[in-house]
mmCIF file of C-alpha atoms and ligand atoms in Angstrom:
data_model
loop_
_atom_site.group_PDB
_atom_site.id
_atom_site.type_symbol
_atom_site.label_atom_id
_atom_site.label_comp_id
_atom_site.label_asym_id
_atom_site.label_seq_id
_atom_site.Cartn_x
_atom_site.Cartn_y
_atom_site.Cartn_z
ATOM 1 C CA MET A 42 120.239 132.314 127.905
ATOM 2 C CA ASN A 43 117.084 131.114 126.354
ATOM 3 C CA ILE A 44 114.001 132.191 128.165
ATOM 4 C CA ILE A 45 112.049 129.665 126.309
ATOM 5 C CA SER A 46 112.909 126.660 124.641
ATOM 6 C CA VAL A 47 110.433 124.463 122.645
ATOM 7 C CA LYS A 48 111.650 120.976 121.711
ATOM 8 C CA ASN A 49 109.559 118.915 119.254
ATOM 9 C CA ALA A 50 106.409 119.789 121.140
ATOM 10 C CA VAL A 51 103.354 117.834 119.868
ATOM 11 C CA TYR A 52 99.823 118.666 121.151
ATOM 12 C CA VAL A 53 96.718 116.693 120.447
ATOM 13 C CA TYR A 54 93.163 117.773 121.476
ATOM 14 C CA ASN A 55 90.640 114.855 122.207
ATOM 15 C CA SER A 56 93.397 112.373 122.047
ATOM 16 C CA GLY A 57 92.215 108.889 120.934
ATOM 17 C CA LEU A 58 88.532 110.141 120.205
ATOM 18 C CA GLU A 59 86.965 110.387 116.906
ATOM 19 C CA ASP A 60 87.393 114.092 116.743
ATOM 20 C CA GLU A 61 91.091 113.915 117.641
ATOM 21 C CA VAL A 62 93.058 117.049 116.281
ATOM 22 C CA MET A 63 96.759 117.181 116.191
ATOM 23 C CA ALA A 64 97.204 120.986 116.726
ATOM 24 C CA LEU A 65 101.010 120.921 117.050
ATOM 25 C CA ARG A 66 103.103 118.368 115.223
ATOM 26 C CA GLY A 67 106.645 118.687 116.477
ATOM 27 C CA VAL A 68 107.187 122.406 117.016
ATOM 28 C CA SER A 69 110.836 123.428 117.946
ATOM 29 C CA PHE A 70 112.312 127.026 118.502
ATOM 30 C CA ASP A 71 114.317 129.021 121.287
ATOM 31 C CA VAL A 72 113.407 132.442 122.444
ATOM 32 C CA GLU A 73 116.150 134.653 123.928
ATOM 33 C CA GLN A 74 115.590 137.232 126.605
ATOM 34 C CA GLY A 75 114.571 140.395 124.933
ATOM 35 C CA GLU A 76 113.613 139.172 121.555
ATOM 36 C CA PHE A 77 110.488 140.557 119.840
ATOM 37 C CA ILE A 78 108.894 138.020 117.857
ATOM 38 C CA SER A 79 105.724 137.797 115.826
ATOM 39 C CA LEU A 80 103.977 134.470 115.451
ATOM 40 C CA ILE A 81 101.821 134.224 112.293
ATOM 41 C CA GLY A 82 99.929 131.606 110.509
ATOM 42 C CA SER A 83 96.521 131.044 109.072
ATOM 43 C CA ASN A 84 93.435 130.166 111.273
ATOM 44 C CA GLY A 85 93.781 126.786 112.983
ATOM 45 C CA SER A 86 97.608 126.524 112.451
ATOM 46 C CA GLY A 87 98.141 126.121 116.126
ATOM 47 C CA LYS A 88 99.152 129.619 117.279
ATOM 48 C CA SER A 89 96.827 129.853 120.357
ATOM 49 C CA THR A 90 97.582 126.319 121.323
ATOM 50 C CA LEU A 91 101.217 127.071 121.281
ATOM 51 C CA ALA A 92 100.725 130.245 123.428
ATOM 52 C CA ARG A 93 99.029 128.003 125.989
ATOM 53 C CA LEU A 94 101.880 125.526 125.966
ATOM 54 C CA LEU A 95 104.245 128.456 126.580
ATOM 55 C CA ASN A 96 102.717 129.502 129.819
ATOM 56 C CA GLY A 97 102.088 126.010 131.162
ATOM 57 C CA LEU A 98 98.301 126.158 130.610
ATOM 58 C CA TYR A 99 98.525 123.062 128.490
ATOM 59 C CA LEU A 100 101.320 120.309 128.595
ATOM 60 C CA PRO A 101 102.754 118.911 125.472
ATOM 61 C CA ASP A 102 101.787 115.138 124.679
ATOM 62 C CA GLU A 103 105.220 114.732 123.197
ATOM 63 C CA GLY A 104 108.495 116.716 123.384
ATOM 64 C CA GLU A 105 109.068 119.708 125.913
ATOM 65 C CA VAL A 106 108.559 123.272 126.654
ATOM 66 C CA ILE A 107 111.210 124.826 128.966
ATOM 67 C CA VAL A 108 110.483 128.176 130.520
ATOM 68 C CA ASN A 109 113.146 129.890 132.507
ATOM 69 C CA GLY A 110 115.064 126.588 132.760
ATOM 70 C CA LYS A 111 112.111 124.649 133.862
ATOM 71 C CA SER A 112 110.110 122.098 131.940
ATOM 72 C CA THR A 113 106.384 122.549 132.124
ATOM 73 C CA LEU A 114 106.037 118.899 132.067
ATOM 74 C CA THR A 115 107.964 118.066 135.199
ATOM 75 C CA ALA A 116 107.183 121.351 136.977
ATOM 76 C CA LYS A 117 105.638 120.935 140.428
ATOM 77 C CA HIS A 118 103.300 123.507 142.118
ATOM 78 C CA LYS A 119 105.885 126.275 142.908
ATOM 79 C CA ASP A 120 107.728 125.921 139.477
ATOM 80 C CA MET A 121 104.469 125.994 137.653
ATOM 81 C CA PHE A 122 103.623 129.203 139.533
ATOM 82 C CA ASP A 123 106.941 130.680 138.481
ATOM 83 C CA ILE A 124 106.295 129.621 134.657
ATOM 84 C CA ARG A 125 102.867 131.317 134.849
ATOM 85 C CA ARG A 126 104.395 134.375 136.349
ATOM 86 C CA THR A 127 107.340 134.296 133.773
ATOM 87 C CA VAL A 128 105.047 134.382 130.577
ATOM 88 C CA GLY A 129 101.953 136.630 130.700
ATOM 89 C CA VAL A 130 99.284 136.252 127.988
ATOM 90 C CA VAL A 131 96.862 139.028 126.738
ATOM 91 C CA PHE A 132 93.964 137.479 124.820
ATOM 92 C CA GLN A 133 91.796 138.634 121.907
ATOM 93 C CA ASN A 134 88.584 139.876 123.593
ATOM 94 C CA PRO A 135 89.069 142.803 125.995
ATOM 95 C CA ASP A 136 85.721 142.332 127.526
ATOM 96 C CA ASN A 137 86.589 138.843 128.747
ATOM 97 C CA GLN A 138 89.583 139.926 130.556
ATOM 98 C CA MET A 139 87.902 142.621 132.836
ATOM 99 C CA VAL A 140 87.367 141.405 136.413
ATOM 100 C CA ALA A 141 86.711 144.553 138.447
ATOM 101 C CA SER A 142 84.536 147.567 138.077
ATOM 102 C CA ILE A 143 87.303 150.063 138.819
ATOM 103 C CA ILE A 144 90.215 150.225 136.479
ATOM 104 C CA GLU A 145 92.937 150.296 139.085
ATOM 105 C CA ASP A 146 91.297 147.279 140.989
ATOM 106 C CA ASP A 147 91.347 145.473 137.655
ATOM 107 C CA VAL A 148 95.006 145.907 137.153
ATOM 108 C CA ALA A 149 95.702 145.015 140.874
ATOM 109 C CA PHE A 150 93.871 141.768 140.551
ATOM 110 C CA GLY A 151 96.885 139.686 139.397
ATOM 111 C CA PRO A 152 99.361 141.091 141.984
ATOM 112 C CA GLU A 153 96.616 140.674 144.716
ATOM 113 C CA ASN A 154 96.542 136.876 143.790
ATOM 114 C CA LEU A 155 100.290 136.729 143.961
ATOM 115 C CA GLY A 156 99.873 137.799 147.618
ATOM 116 C CA LEU A 157 102.168 140.810 147.315
ATOM 117 C CA PRO A 158 102.223 143.566 150.033
ATOM 118 C CA SER A 159 99.769 146.272 149.346
ATOM 119 C CA ALA A 160 102.422 149.012 148.968
ATOM 120 C CA GLU A 161 104.096 146.979 146.218
ATOM 121 C CA ILE A 162 100.775 146.341 144.503
ATOM 122 C CA LYS A 163 99.913 150.015 144.548
ATOM 123 C CA GLU A 164 103.471 150.772 143.030
ATOM 124 C CA ARG A 165 102.972 147.950 140.384
ATOM 125 C CA VAL A 166 99.533 149.258 139.386
ATOM 126 C CA GLU A 167 100.786 152.845 138.995
ATOM 127 C CA TRP A 168 103.889 151.649 136.942
ATOM 128 C CA ALA A 169 101.743 149.464 134.728
ATOM 129 C CA LEU A 170 99.006 152.050 134.035
ATOM 130 C CA ASP A 171 101.777 154.734 133.206
ATOM 131 C CA ARG A 172 103.313 152.161 130.796
ATOM 132 C CA VAL A 173 100.108 151.787 128.890
ATOM 133 C CA GLY A 174 99.278 155.655 129.082
ATOM 134 C CA MET A 175 96.057 155.008 131.056
ATOM 135 C CA SER A 176 96.991 156.654 134.546
ATOM 136 C CA GLU A 177 94.533 159.365 134.213
ATOM 137 C CA TYR A 178 91.641 156.707 134.035
ATOM 138 C CA ARG A 179 92.611 154.759 137.097
ATOM 139 C CA LYS A 180 89.613 155.572 139.129
ATOM 140 C CA GLY A 181 87.071 155.064 136.274
ATOM 141 C CA THR A 182 85.244 152.214 135.128
ATOM 142 C CA PRO A 183 86.618 149.888 132.329
ATOM 143 C CA PHE A 184 83.170 149.352 130.808
ATOM 144 C CA ARG A 185 82.988 152.716 129.149
ATOM 145 C CA LEU A 186 86.409 152.621 127.496
ATOM 146 C CA SER A 187 86.921 152.129 123.903
ATOM 147 C CA GLY A 188 88.209 148.667 122.674
ATOM 148 C CA GLY A 189 91.840 149.940 122.428
ATOM 149 C CA GLN A 190 91.662 151.358 125.873
ATOM 150 C CA LYS A 191 90.373 148.089 127.253
ATOM 151 C CA GLN A 192 93.047 146.203 125.735
ATOM 152 C CA ARG A 193 95.597 148.734 127.050
ATOM 153 C CA ILE A 194 94.243 147.943 130.524
ATOM 154 C CA ALA A 195 94.495 144.253 129.919
ATOM 155 C CA ILE A 196 98.105 144.710 129.030
ATOM 156 C CA ALA A 197 98.514 146.626 132.148
ATOM 157 C CA GLY A 198 97.081 143.785 134.144
ATOM 158 C CA VAL A 199 99.707 141.375 132.707
ATOM 159 C CA LEU A 200 102.421 143.990 133.144
ATOM 160 C CA ALA A 201 101.527 144.399 136.811
ATOM 161 C CA LEU A 202 102.567 140.723 137.211
ATOM 162 C CA MET A 203 105.958 141.716 135.780
ATOM 163 C CA PRO A 204 106.243 138.871 133.447
ATOM 164 C CA ARG A 205 109.544 138.475 131.531
ATOM 165 C CA VAL A 206 107.746 137.377 128.407
ATOM 166 C CA MET A 207 104.520 138.869 127.193
ATOM 167 C CA ILE A 208 102.361 136.947 124.650
ATOM 168 C CA LEU A 209 99.726 138.860 122.928
ATOM 169 C CA ASP A 210 97.269 136.449 121.173
ATOM 170 C CA GLU A 211 95.774 138.511 118.333
ATOM 171 C CA SER A 212 95.035 141.161 120.869
ATOM 172 C CA THR A 213 94.189 143.676 118.188
ATOM 173 C CA ALA A 214 91.910 141.502 116.056
ATOM 174 C CA MET A 215 88.732 142.985 117.556
ATOM 175 C CA LEU A 216 89.736 146.604 117.518
ATOM 176 C CA ASP A 217 89.204 149.328 114.943
ATOM 177 C CA PRO A 218 92.312 150.779 113.282
ATOM 178 C CA ARG A 219 92.726 153.455 115.909
ATOM 179 C CA GLY A 220 92.523 150.798 118.847
ATOM 180 C CA ARG A 221 95.054 148.746 116.860
ATOM 181 C CA LYS A 222 97.451 151.551 116.685
ATOM 182 C CA GLU A 223 97.048 152.384 120.288
ATOM 183 C CA VAL A 224 97.792 148.820 121.400
ATOM 184 C CA MET A 225 100.670 148.659 118.998
ATOM 185 C CA ASP A 226 102.272 151.980 120.186
ATOM 186 C CA THR A 227 101.766 150.540 123.721
ATOM 187 C CA VAL A 228 103.760 147.407 122.895
ATOM 188 C CA ARG A 229 106.519 149.493 121.191
ATOM 189 C CA ARG A 230 106.765 151.620 124.257
ATOM 190 C CA ILE A 231 106.993 148.744 126.712
ATOM 191 C CA ARG A 232 109.605 147.112 124.240
ATOM 192 C CA GLU A 233 111.747 150.285 124.422
ATOM 193 C CA LYS A 234 111.337 151.095 128.150
ATOM 194 C CA GLU A 235 111.484 147.513 129.644
ATOM 195 C CA GLY A 236 113.155 145.558 126.863
ATOM 196 C CA MET A 237 110.536 142.844 127.618
ATOM 197 C CA THR A 238 110.563 139.794 125.439
ATOM 198 C CA VAL A 239 107.367 139.934 123.392
ATOM 199 C CA ILE A 240 105.756 137.221 121.283
ATOM 200 C CA MET A 241 102.999 138.836 119.169
ATOM 201 C CA ILE A 242 100.508 136.566 117.494
ATOM 202 C CA THR A 243 98.771 138.607 114.637
ATOM 203 C CA HIS A 244 97.226 138.073 111.398
ATOM 204 C CA PHE A 245 97.954 141.622 110.325
ATOM 205 C CA PRO A 246 101.242 141.628 108.271
ATOM 206 C CA ASP A 247 102.029 145.169 108.968
ATOM 207 C CA GLU A 248 101.943 144.375 112.700
ATOM 208 C CA ALA A 249 104.161 141.513 112.186
ATOM 209 C CA ALA A 250 106.769 143.774 110.493
ATOM 210 C CA LEU A 251 107.255 145.608 113.852
ATOM 211 C CA ALA A 252 109.014 142.529 115.110
ATOM 212 C CA ASP A 253 112.654 141.483 114.741
ATOM 213 C CA ARG A 254 111.960 137.966 113.857
ATOM 214 C CA VAL A 255 108.871 136.069 112.537
ATOM 215 C CA ILE A 256 107.858 132.532 113.121
ATOM 216 C CA ALA A 257 105.232 131.182 110.965
ATOM 217 C CA LEU A 258 103.091 128.119 111.734
ATOM 218 C CA SER A 259 101.241 125.960 109.184
ATOM 219 C CA GLU A 260 99.115 122.913 110.105
ATOM 220 C CA GLY A 261 100.998 122.702 113.426
ATOM 221 C CA ARG A 262 104.573 122.936 112.179
ATOM 222 C CA VAL A 263 107.050 125.808 111.989
ATOM 223 C CA VAL A 264 107.425 126.618 108.354
ATOM 224 C CA ILE A 265 109.295 129.963 108.631
ATOM 225 C CA ASP A 266 111.653 131.064 111.393
ATOM 226 C CA ALA A 267 113.684 134.053 110.230
ATOM 227 C CA ASP A 268 114.609 137.707 110.632
ATOM 228 C CA ALA A 269 111.532 139.729 110.073
ATOM 229 C CA HIS A 270 112.795 141.460 106.830
ATOM 230 C CA ARG A 271 113.671 138.193 105.177
ATOM 231 C CA ALA A 272 110.468 136.431 106.424
ATOM 232 C CA LEU A 273 107.928 139.119 105.266
ATOM 233 C CA SER A 274 109.561 140.090 102.082
ATOM 234 C CA ASP A 275 109.264 136.693 100.792
ATOM 235 C CA VAL A 276 105.979 137.079 99.130
ATOM 236 C CA GLU A 277 105.837 133.668 97.317
ATOM 237 C CA THR A 278 106.791 131.652 100.472
ATOM 238 C CA LEU A 279 104.313 133.435 102.515
ATOM 239 C CA ARG A 280 101.526 132.810 99.807
ATOM 240 C CA GLN A 281 102.250 129.186 99.889
ATOM 241 C CA TYR A 282 101.148 129.242 103.523
ATOM 242 C CA GLY A 283 98.213 131.270 102.953
ATOM 243 C CA LEU A 284 99.748 134.411 104.348
ATOM 244 C CA ASP A 285 100.073 137.789 103.040
ATOM 245 C CA ALA A 286 103.162 140.048 103.073
ATOM 246 C CA PRO A 287 102.613 143.560 104.107
ATOM 247 C CA LEU A 288 100.977 145.824 101.551
ATOM 248 C CA CYS A 289 104.192 147.758 100.955
ATOM 249 C CA THR A 290 106.061 144.612 100.212
ATOM 250 C CA ARG A 291 103.524 143.294 97.797
ATOM 251 C CA VAL A 292 103.542 146.768 95.985
ATOM 252 C CA ALA A 293 107.450 146.483 95.689
ATOM 253 C CA TYR A 294 106.870 142.840 94.485
ATOM 254 C CA GLU A 295 104.655 143.990 91.741
ATOM 255 C CA LEU A 296 106.729 147.135 90.740
ATOM 256 C CA ARG A 297 109.964 144.780 90.526
ATOM 257 C CA LYS A 298 108.015 142.558 88.055
ATOM 258 C CA ARG A 299 107.277 145.482 85.967
ATOM 259 C CA GLY A 300 111.056 146.429 85.839
ATOM 260 C CA VAL A 301 111.240 148.947 88.628
ATOM 261 C CA GLU A 302 114.565 148.565 90.440
ATOM 262 C CA LEU A 303 114.105 148.438 94.169
ATOM 263 C CA ASP A 304 116.911 146.680 96.169
ATOM 264 C CA GLY A 305 116.780 145.167 99.537
ATOM 265 C CA ASN A 306 113.935 143.835 101.617
ATOM 266 C CA ILE A 307 110.898 146.140 101.991
ATOM 267 C CA ILE A 308 108.531 145.566 104.840
ATOM 268 C CA THR A 309 107.551 149.061 106.125
ATOM 269 C CA ASP A 310 105.904 151.953 104.208
ATOM 270 C CA ARG A 311 108.977 154.098 105.059
ATOM 271 C CA GLU A 312 111.454 151.680 103.588
ATOM 272 C CA LEU A 313 109.269 151.732 100.342
ATOM 273 C CA ARG A 314 109.266 155.390 100.217
ATOM 274 C CA GLU A 315 112.928 155.644 100.631
ATOM 275 C CA LYS A 316 113.718 152.960 97.999
ATOM 276 C CA LEU A 317 111.316 154.422 95.495
ATOM 277 C CA CYS A 318 112.984 157.865 95.865
ATOM 278 C CA ARG A 319 116.274 156.353 94.914
ATOM 279 C CA SER A 320 115.119 153.976 92.244
ATOM 280 C CA LYS A 321 115.563 154.371 88.456
HETATM 281 P P1 ADP B 602 95.058 129.411 115.702
HETATM 282 O O1 ADP B 602 95.175 129.980 117.079
HETATM 283 O O2 ADP B 602 96.314 129.339 114.914
HETATM 284 O O3 ADP B 602 93.983 129.772 114.940
HETATM 285 P P2 ADP B 602 94.572 127.049 117.287
HETATM 286 O O4 ADP B 602 95.694 126.699 118.177
HETATM 287 O O5 ADP B 602 93.268 127.705 117.912
HETATM 288 O O6 ADP B 602 95.036 127.644 116.053
HETATM 289 O O7 ADP B 602 93.972 125.624 116.840
HETATM 290 C C1 ADP B 602 94.712 124.632 116.115
HETATM 291 C C2 ADP B 602 93.798 123.500 115.763
HETATM 292 O O8 ADP B 602 93.400 122.892 117.126
HETATM 293 C C3 ADP B 602 92.657 123.804 114.947
HETATM 294 O O9 ADP B 602 92.456 122.687 113.997
HETATM 295 C C4 ADP B 602 91.433 123.958 115.953
HETATM 296 O O10 ADP B 602 90.304 123.594 115.376
HETATM 297 C C5 ADP B 602 91.960 122.933 117.013
HETATM 298 N N1 ADP B 602 91.468 123.258 118.342
HETATM 299 C C6 ADP B 602 91.703 124.281 119.007
HETATM 300 N N2 ADP B 602 91.055 124.405 120.178
HETATM 301 C C7 ADP B 602 90.479 123.190 120.341
HETATM 302 C C8 ADP B 602 89.749 122.559 121.270
HETATM 303 N N3 ADP B 602 89.538 123.145 122.490
HETATM 304 N N4 ADP B 602 89.242 121.358 121.134
HETATM 305 C C9 ADP B 602 89.471 120.570 119.912
HETATM 306 N N5 ADP B 602 90.151 121.229 118.868
HETATM 307 C C10 ADP B 602 90.743 122.444 119.089
HETATM 308 MG MG1 MG B 603 94.234 131.549 117.744
#
């Protein structure tokens, strides 16, 4: 079953005003439970707007967003509550996502708002902190953590709500390479252990290459929706939308132009290494 279905969604900011912006111009795609998708697109292409439509924070002006069988447009209070719980979002700035001065209280904030019994809250917090590899910090304060660690706490906060879909909206954009790697390893671990559906918005092509499927937006429209190897190895199509392929893909592209024989779609360093060893 599709956990998310987007049908011709249109979203307009400041509708009817002079500064009207049509951020989404008829977006359609389906997400199956368990998929790992990266959502790419240049600045202003509509990625964050789409993320907000997917968890019911914004409602489409035209078309429909269906989460877990329920349309966000017609959802009444209880259904909207379910939709928000089904789709958790981790944002870009870790500092804006901290609410408490003790880490475990911070992670407990969401489940407490759901009104869960305290034993279950405790269990969820322990589980979520374990999944992001931050259990040993649970009594500490989030403010002294590195950016990568803060983002892992933010991810734990979303995990503790046990969403079926987790959206990361450029959650590594403000981190140094080490922090980025920490967060990406965390996402990978959650994928492996929980099989959670993940939609990762990123402008780093090497991060996008970790997903199974890539959706690219350009000016509020879906311009690419394909298997990650196909999408990210198409250097020229990506370029057309102002996007870069992963570095190893661009290296392979240049080598091929110079006559090196490299077969298949290369989107990871490992694939490039293996193909180079075998090339003539
Ligand atoms: P992305 O996340 O891909 O950078 P956004 O979804 O943030 O793109 O923005 C899509 C378009 O909507 C852009 O043109 C942006 O300027 C506009 N936009 C985003 N948020 C607002 C807002 N709150 N008010 C008006 N326009 C907005
Ligand atoms: Mg954005």
